CSV table of C-alpha atoms in Angstrom, one decimal:
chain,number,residue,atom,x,y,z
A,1,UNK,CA,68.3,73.3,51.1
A,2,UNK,CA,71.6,74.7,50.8
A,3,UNK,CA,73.6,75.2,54.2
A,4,UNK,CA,73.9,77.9,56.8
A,5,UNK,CA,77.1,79.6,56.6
A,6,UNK,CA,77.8,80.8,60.2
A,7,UNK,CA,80.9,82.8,61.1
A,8,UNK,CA,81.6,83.2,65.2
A,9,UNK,CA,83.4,86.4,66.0
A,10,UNK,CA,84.7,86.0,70.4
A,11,UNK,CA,88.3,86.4,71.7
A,12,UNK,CA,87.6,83.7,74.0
A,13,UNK,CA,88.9,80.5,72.7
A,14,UNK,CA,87.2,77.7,74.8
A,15,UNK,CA,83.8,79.2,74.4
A,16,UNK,CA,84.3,79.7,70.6
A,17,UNK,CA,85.5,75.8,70.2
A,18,UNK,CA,82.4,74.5,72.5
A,19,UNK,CA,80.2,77.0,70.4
A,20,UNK,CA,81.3,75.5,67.1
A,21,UNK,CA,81.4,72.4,68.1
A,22,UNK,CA,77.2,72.5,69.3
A,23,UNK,CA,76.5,74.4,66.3
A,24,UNK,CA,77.9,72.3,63.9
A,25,UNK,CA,75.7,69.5,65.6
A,26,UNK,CA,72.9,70.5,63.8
A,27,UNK,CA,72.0,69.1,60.0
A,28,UNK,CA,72.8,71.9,57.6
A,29,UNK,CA,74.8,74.3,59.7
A,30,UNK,CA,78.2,75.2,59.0
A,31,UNK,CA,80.5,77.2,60.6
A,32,UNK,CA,82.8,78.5,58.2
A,33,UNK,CA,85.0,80.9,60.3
A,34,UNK,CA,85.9,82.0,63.6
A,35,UNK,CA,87.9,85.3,64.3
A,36,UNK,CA,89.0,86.5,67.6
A,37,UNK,CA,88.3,90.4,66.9
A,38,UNK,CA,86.0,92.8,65.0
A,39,UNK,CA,88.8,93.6,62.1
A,40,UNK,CA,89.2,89.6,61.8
A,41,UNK,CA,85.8,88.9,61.6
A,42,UNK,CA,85.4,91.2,58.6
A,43,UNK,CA,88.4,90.5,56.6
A,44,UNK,CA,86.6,86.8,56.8
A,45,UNK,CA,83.3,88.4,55.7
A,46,UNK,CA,84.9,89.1,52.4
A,47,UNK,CA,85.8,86.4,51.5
A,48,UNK,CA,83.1,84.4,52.1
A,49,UNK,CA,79.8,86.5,53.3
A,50,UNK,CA,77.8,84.4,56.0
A,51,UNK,CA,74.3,84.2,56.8
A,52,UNK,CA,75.0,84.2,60.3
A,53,UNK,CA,77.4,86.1,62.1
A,54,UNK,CA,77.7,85.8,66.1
A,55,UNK,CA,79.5,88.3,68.0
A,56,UNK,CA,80.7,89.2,71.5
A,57,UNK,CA,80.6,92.6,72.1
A,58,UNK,CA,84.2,93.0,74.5
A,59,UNK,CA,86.7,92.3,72.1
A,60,UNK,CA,90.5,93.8,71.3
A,61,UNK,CA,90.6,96.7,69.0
A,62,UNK,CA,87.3,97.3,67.6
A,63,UNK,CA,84.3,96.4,70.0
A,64,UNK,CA,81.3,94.6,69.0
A,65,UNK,CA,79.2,97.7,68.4
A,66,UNK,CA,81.5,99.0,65.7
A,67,UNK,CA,81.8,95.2,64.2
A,68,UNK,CA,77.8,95.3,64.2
A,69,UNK,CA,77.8,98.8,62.8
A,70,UNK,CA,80.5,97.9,59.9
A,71,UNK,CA,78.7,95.0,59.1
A,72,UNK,CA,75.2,96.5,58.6
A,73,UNK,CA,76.7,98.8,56.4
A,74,UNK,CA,78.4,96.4,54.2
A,75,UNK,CA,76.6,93.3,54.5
A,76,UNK,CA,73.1,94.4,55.3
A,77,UNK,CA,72.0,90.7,54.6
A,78,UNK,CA,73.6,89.0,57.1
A,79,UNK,CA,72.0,88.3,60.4
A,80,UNK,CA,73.5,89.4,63.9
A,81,UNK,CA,73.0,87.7,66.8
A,82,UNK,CA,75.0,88.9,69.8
A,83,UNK,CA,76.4,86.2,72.7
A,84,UNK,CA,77.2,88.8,75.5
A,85,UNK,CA,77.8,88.5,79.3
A,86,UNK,CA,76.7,91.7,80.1
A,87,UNK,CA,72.9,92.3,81.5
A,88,UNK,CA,73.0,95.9,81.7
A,89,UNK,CA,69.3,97.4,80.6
A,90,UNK,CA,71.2,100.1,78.9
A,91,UNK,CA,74.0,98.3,76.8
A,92,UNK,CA,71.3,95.7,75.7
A,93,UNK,CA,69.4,98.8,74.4
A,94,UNK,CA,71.7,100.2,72.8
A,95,UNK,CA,72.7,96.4,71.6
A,96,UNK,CA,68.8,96.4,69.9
A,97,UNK,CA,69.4,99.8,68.4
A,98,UNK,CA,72.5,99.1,66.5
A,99,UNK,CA,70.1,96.2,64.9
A,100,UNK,CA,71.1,93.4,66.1
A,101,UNK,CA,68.7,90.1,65.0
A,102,UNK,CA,68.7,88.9,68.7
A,103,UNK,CA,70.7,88.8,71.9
A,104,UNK,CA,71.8,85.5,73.5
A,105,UNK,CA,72.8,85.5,77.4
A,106,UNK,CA,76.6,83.3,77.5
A,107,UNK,CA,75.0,82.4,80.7
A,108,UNK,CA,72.3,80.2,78.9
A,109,UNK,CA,72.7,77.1,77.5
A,110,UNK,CA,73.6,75.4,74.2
A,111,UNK,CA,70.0,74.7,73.7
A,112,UNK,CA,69.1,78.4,74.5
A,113,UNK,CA,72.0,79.2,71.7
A,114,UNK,CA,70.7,76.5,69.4
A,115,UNK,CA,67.0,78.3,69.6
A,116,UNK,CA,68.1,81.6,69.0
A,117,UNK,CA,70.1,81.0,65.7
A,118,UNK,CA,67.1,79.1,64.7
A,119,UNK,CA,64.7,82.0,65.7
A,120,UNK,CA,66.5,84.7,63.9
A,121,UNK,CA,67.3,82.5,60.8
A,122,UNK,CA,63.7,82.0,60.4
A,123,UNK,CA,63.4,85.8,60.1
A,124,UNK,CA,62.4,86.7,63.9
A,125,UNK,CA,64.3,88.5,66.7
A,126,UNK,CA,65.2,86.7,69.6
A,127,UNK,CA,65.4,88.2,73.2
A,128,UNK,CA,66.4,86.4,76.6
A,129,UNK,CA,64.2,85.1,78.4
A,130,UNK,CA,65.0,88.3,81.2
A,131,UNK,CA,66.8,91.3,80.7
A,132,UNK,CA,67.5,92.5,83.9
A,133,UNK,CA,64.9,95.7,83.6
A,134,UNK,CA,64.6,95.2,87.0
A,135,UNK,CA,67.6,94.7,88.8
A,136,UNK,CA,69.3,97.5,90.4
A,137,UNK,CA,72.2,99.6,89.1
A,138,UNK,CA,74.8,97.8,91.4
A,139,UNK,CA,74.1,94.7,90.1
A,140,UNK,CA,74.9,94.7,87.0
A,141,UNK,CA,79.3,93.8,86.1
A,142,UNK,CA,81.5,96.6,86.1
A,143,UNK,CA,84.2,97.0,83.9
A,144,UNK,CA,86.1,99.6,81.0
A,145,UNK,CA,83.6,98.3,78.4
A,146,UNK,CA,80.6,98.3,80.4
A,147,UNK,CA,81.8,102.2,81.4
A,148,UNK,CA,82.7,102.9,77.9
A,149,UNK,CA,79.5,101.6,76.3
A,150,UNK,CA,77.5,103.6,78.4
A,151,UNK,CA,79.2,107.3,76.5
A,152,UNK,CA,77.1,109.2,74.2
A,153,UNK,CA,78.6,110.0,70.8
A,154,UNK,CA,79.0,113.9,71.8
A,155,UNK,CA,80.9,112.6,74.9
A,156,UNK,CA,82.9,110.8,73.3
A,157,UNK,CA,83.4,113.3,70.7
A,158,UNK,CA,84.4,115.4,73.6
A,159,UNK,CA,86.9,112.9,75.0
A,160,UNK,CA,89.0,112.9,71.8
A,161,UNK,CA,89.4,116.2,72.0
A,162,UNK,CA,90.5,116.4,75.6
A,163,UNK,CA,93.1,113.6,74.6
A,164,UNK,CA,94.1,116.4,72.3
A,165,UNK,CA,94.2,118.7,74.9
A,166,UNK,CA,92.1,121.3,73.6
A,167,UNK,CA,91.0,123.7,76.4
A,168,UNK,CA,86.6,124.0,77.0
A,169,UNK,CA,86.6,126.6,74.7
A,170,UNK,CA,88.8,125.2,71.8
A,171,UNK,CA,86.5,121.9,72.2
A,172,UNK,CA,83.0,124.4,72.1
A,173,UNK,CA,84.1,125.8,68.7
A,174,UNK,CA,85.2,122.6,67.2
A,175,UNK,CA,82.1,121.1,68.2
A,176,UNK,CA,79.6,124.0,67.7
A,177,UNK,CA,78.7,124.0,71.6
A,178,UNK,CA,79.4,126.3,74.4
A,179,UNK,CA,81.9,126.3,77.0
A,180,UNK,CA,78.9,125.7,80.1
A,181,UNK,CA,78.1,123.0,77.7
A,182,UNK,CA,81.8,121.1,77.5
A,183,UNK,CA,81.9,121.4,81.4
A,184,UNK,CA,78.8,119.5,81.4
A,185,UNK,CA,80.1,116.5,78.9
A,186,UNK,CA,83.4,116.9,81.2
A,187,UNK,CA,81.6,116.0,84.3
A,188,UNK,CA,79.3,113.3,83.1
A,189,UNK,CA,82.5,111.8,81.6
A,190,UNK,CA,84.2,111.4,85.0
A,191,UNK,CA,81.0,110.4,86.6
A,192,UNK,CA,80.6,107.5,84.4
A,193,UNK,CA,83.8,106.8,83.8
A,194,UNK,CA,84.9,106.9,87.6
A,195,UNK,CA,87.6,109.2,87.3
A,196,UNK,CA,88.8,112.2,89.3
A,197,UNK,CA,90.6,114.4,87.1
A,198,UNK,CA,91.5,115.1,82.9
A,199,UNK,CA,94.5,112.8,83.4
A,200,UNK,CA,92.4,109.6,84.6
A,201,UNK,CA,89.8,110.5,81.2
A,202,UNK,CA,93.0,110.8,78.9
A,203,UNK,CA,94.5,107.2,80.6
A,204,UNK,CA,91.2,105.4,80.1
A,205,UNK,CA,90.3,106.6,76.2
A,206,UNK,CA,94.5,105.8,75.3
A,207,UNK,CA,93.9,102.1,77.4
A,208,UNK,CA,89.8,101.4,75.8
A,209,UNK,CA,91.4,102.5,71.9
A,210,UNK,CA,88.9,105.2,71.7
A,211,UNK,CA,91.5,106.9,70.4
């Protein structure tokens, strides 16, 4: 059988040099590339297309959604299976809807890591063994990704134009929505970014990239 090309996309350099090295253990795998962000990962991708790709999702620049979203748009025939820290119900659901091939806990094991590439290579999806459903909200890690993965598209539509600093209405017409409707995105936006004011929001979307 010809080998599986596997390409490992994480800006953390130990972890991607472990992973490699456990991966490559096995008869027939072959891990042609490692890149340490999303716009790395793809320039690779076009040179040489893998079967595998394996991605963190808190990376520099462009996150791991928009690498998974790039590459099912250009390389729908590659398999995606995501090695993520974060337990959070939501982001792993909206980790599953971006159609990802499985999801691998960095918390598990080689062996866990080892099953999972062989699960979704076989033409299944792979799932940890828990996903945290029922832990409470307080639980879960905290930080600007977490925060920022957890925006709508409309709110963060709605961010970009504050960063612009369009007034409620300006932002309404632009986006086809009232003004009672912009407060609304404003005020979920500080709530779940934890901010106080329109200066905080404009300081966090400059810092995350989103703009």
């Amino acid at each position: 059988m010809p080998p599986i090309n596997i390409l490992i996309a994480d800006d953390h350099h130990l972890l991607v040099k472990g992973l490699k090295d456990v991966l490559q253990q096995q008869e027939g795998w072959i891990v042609t590339g490692t890149a340490n962000n999303s716009r790395q990962a793809l320039s690779l991708m076009r040179k040489k297309v893998p079967d595998l790709l394996i991605t963190d999702l808190n990376m520099p620049g462009q996150d791991g959604f928009e690498l998974i979203l790039k590459v099912k748009k250009q390389f729908p025939k590659v398999k995606i299976l995501v090695l993520t820290i974060y337990r959070s119900p939501g982001i792993l659901r909206k980790v599953n809807k971006a159609g990802v091939h499985g999801i691998v806990l960095k918390e598990q094991k080689s062996k866990a890591v080892i099953e999972a590439v062989r699960t979704v290579l076989n033409g299944k999806t792979y799932s940890p063994p828990e996903t945290a459903e029922n832990e409470q909200p307080g639980t879960f890690y905290q930080d600007a990704f977490t925060k920022k993965a957890t925006l709508t598209r409309r709110e963060l539509e709605v961010l970009v134009l504050i960063v612009k600093a369009l007034n409620n209405k300006q932002i309404g017409e632009q986006l086809f929505i009232s003004e009672y409707t912009v407060q609304t995105h404003r005020r979920n936006l500080k709530r779940k970014l934890e901010v106080d004011n329109t200066a905080e929001l404009v300081r966090f979307a400059i810092e995350n990239k989103i703009v």
